CSV table of C-alpha atoms in Angstrom, one decimal:
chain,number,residue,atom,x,y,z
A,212,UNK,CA,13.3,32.5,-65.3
A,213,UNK,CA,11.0,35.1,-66.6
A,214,UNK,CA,11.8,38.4,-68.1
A,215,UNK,CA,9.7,41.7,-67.9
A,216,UNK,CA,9.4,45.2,-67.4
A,217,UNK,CA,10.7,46.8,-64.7
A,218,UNK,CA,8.3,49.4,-64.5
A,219,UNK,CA,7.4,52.1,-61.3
A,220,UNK,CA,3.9,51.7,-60.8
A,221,UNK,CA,0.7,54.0,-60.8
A,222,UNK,CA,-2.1,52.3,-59.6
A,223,UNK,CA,-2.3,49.0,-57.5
A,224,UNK,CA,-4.8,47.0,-55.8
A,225,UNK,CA,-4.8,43.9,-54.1
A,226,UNK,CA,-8.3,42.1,-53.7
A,227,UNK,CA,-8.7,39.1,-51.4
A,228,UNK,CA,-11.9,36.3,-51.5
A,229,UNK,CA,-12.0,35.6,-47.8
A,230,UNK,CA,-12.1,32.3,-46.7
A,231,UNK,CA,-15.1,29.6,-47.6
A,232,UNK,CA,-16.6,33.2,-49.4
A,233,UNK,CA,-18.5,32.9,-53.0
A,234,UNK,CA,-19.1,35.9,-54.9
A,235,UNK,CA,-22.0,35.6,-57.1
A,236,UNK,CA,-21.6,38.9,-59.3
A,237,UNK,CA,-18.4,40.1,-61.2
A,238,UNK,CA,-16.1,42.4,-60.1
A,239,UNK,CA,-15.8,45.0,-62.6
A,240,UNK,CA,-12.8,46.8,-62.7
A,241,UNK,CA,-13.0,49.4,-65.2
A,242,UNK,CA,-10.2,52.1,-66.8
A,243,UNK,CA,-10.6,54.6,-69.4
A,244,UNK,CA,-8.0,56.5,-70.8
A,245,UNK,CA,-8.5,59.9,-72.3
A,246,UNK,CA,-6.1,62.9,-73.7
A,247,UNK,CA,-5.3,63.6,-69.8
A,248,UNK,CA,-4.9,60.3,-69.0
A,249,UNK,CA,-2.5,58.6,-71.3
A,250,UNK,CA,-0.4,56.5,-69.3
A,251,UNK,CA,-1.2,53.4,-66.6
A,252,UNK,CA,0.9,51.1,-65.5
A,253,UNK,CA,-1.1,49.1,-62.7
A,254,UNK,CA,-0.5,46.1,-60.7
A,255,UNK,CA,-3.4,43.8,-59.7
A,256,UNK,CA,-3.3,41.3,-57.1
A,257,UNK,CA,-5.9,39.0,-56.6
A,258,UNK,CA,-5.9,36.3,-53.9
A,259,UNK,CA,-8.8,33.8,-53.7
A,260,UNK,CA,-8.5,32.0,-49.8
A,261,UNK,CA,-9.5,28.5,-49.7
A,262,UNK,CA,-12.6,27.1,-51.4
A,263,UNK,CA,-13.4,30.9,-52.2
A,264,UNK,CA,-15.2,31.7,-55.9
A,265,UNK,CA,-15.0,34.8,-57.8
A,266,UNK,CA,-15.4,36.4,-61.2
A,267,UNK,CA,-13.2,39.4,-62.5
A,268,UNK,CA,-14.1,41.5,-65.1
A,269,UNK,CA,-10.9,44.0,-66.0
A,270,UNK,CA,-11.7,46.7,-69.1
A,271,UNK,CA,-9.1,49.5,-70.5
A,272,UNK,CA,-11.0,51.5,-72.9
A,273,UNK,CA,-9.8,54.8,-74.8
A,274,UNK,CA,-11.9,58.2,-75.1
A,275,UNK,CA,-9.6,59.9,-77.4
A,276,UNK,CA,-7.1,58.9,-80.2
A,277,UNK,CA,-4.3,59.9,-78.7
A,278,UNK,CA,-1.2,57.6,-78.1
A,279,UNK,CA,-1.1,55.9,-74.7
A,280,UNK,CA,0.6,53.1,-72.9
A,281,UNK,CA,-0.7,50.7,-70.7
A,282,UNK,CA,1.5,48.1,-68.8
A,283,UNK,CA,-0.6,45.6,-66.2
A,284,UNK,CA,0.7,43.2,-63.9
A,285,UNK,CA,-1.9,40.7,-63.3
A,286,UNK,CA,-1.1,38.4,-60.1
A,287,UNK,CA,-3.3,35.7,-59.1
A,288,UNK,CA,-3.1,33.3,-56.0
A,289,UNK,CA,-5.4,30.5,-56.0
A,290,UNK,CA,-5.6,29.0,-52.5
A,291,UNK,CA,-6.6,25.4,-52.0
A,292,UNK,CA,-10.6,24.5,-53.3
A,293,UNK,CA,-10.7,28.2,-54.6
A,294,UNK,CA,-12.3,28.6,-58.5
A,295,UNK,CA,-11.6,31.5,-60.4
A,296,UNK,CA,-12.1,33.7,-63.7
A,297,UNK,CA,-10.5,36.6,-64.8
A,298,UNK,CA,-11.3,38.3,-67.8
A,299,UNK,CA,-9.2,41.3,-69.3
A,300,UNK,CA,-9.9,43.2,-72.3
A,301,UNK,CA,-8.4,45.4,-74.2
A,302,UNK,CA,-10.2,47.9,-75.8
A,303,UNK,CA,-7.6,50.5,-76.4
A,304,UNK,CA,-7.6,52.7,-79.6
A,305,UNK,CA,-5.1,52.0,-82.3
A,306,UNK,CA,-2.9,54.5,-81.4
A,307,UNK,CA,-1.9,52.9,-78.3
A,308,UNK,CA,0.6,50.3,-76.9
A,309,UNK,CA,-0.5,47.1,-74.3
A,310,UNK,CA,1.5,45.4,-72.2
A,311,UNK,CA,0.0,42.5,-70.1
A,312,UNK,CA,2.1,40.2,-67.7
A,313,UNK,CA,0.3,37.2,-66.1
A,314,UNK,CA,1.4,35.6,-62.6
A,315,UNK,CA,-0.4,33.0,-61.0
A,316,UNK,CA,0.0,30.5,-58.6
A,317,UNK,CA,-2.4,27.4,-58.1
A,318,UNK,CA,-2.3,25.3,-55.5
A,319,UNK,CA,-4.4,21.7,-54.5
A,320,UNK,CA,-7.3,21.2,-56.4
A,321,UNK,CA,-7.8,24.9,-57.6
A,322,UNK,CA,-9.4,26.2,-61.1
A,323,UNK,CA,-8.8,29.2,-62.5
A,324,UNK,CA,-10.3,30.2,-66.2
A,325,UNK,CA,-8.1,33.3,-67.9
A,326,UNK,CA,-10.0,34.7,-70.4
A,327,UNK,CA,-8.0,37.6,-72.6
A,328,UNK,CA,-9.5,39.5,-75.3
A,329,UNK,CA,-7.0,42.0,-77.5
A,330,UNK,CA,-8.8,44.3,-79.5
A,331,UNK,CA,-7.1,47.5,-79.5
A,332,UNK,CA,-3.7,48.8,-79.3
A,333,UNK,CA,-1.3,48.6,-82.2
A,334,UNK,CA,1.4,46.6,-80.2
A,335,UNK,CA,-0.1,43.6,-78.1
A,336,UNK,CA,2.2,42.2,-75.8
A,337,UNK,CA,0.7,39.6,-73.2
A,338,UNK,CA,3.4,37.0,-71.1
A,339,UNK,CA,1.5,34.1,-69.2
A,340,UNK,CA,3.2,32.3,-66.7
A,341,UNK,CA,1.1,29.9,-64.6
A,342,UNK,CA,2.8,27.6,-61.9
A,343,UNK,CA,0.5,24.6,-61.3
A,344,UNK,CA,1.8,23.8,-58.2
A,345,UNK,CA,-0.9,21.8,-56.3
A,346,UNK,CA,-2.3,18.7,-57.4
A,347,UNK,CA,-5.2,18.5,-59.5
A,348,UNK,CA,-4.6,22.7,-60.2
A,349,UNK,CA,-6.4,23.6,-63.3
A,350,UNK,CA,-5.6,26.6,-65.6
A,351,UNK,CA,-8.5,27.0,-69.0
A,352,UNK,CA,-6.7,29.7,-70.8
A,353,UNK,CA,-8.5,31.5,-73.6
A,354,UNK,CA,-6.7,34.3,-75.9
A,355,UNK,CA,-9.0,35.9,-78.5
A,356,UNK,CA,-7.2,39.0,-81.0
A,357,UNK,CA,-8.3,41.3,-83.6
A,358,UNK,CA,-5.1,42.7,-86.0
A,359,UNK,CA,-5.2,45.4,-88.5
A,360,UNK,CA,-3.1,47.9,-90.1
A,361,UNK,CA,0.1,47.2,-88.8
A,362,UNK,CA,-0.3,45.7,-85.5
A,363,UNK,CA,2.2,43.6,-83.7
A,364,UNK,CA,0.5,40.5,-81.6
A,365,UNK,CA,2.8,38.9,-79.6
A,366,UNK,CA,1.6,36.4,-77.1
A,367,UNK,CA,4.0,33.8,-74.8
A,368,UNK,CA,2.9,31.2,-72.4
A,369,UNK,CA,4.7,29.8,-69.8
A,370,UNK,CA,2.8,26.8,-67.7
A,371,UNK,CA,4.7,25.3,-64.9
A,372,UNK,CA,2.6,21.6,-64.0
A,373,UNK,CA,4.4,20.4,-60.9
A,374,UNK,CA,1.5,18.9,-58.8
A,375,UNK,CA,0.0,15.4,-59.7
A,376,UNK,CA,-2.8,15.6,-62.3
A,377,UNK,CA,-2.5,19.2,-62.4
A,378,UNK,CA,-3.3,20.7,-66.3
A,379,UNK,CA,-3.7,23.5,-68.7
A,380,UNK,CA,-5.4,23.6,-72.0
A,381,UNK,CA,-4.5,26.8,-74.3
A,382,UNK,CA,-7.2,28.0,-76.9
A,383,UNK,CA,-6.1,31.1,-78.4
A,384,UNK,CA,-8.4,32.1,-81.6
A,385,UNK,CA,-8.1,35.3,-83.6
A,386,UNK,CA,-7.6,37.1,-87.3
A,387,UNK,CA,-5.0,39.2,-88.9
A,388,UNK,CA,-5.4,41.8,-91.9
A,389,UNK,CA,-3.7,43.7,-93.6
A,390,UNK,CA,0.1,43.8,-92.9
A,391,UNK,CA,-0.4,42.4,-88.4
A,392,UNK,CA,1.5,40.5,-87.3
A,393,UNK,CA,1.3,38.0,-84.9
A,394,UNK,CA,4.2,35.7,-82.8
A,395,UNK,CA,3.6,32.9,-80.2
């Protein structure tokens, strides 16, 4: 079972790759947050249909110095054939707090390449979970922090492989100064 926040959200979107559809440019999703706009907690669903191809590019930036919060639940359904990326950074000042939850579903002979970059915030909290359901489903999962001061990284993965063949491989990279920490 899988824990997380129970949060009312602000902002959702649900984005679906019809059908036999490849996109050739990224989808750029971009937020900024500024001393009006402290707070986000959004919900993104993305559903790629059957031997559909798409690239997401998902930014949260900070204007201001103020403390925010940020809480995202990423959802991704990869339909049979389909290939996707999804990139999320976070570029929120130090000031800040990030919360990132990851739910994905692959099914037969789907690829999907998460790529998550954590450079701001002073608490970095991401949870992957990844069911693998289909046969030959394939998850590349990159992680890639920056920690200073007195950050806390804290980074859990959760891959489900049920389907024949199906696999994950993890690469997670980053550096720690000062008194970070980092769990995972």
């Amino acid at each position: 079972s899988r824990v997380g926040l129970n949060l009312q959200q602000n902002y959702g979107i649900k984005i679906t790759i019809p059908k036999n559809t490849i996109v050739r440019s990224p989808i750029v999703l971009e937020f900024n947050f500024d001393e009006d706009n402290k707070t986000l907690v959004d919900n993104i669903k993305i559903e790629y249909e059957e031997n559909s191809e798409a690239t997401f590019i998902i930014k949260y930036t900070s204007d201001s110095e103020d403390e925010q919060f940020h809480y995202l639940k990423n959802e991704a359904k990869m339909n049979k054939n389909s290939i996707g990326n999804i990139l999320i950074a976070n570029m929120l000042n130090d000031n800040s707090n990030s919360f990132i939850a990851y739910e994905n579903n692959l099914q037969e002979n789907a690829k999907l390449s998460s790529i998550n970059i954590e450079l701001g915030a002073k608490y970095k909290i991401s949870n992957y979970y990844t069911k693998l359901e289909g046969d030959r489903a394939e998850n590349d999962v990159k992680n890639i922090y920056i920690g200073t001061n007195n950050d806390i990284i804290d980074i859990n993965y959760n891959i489900d492989t049920i389907g024949k063949n199906a696999k994950c491989t993890i690469l997670s990279e980053g550096a720690l100064d000062d008194k970070a920490k980092k769990h995972f």
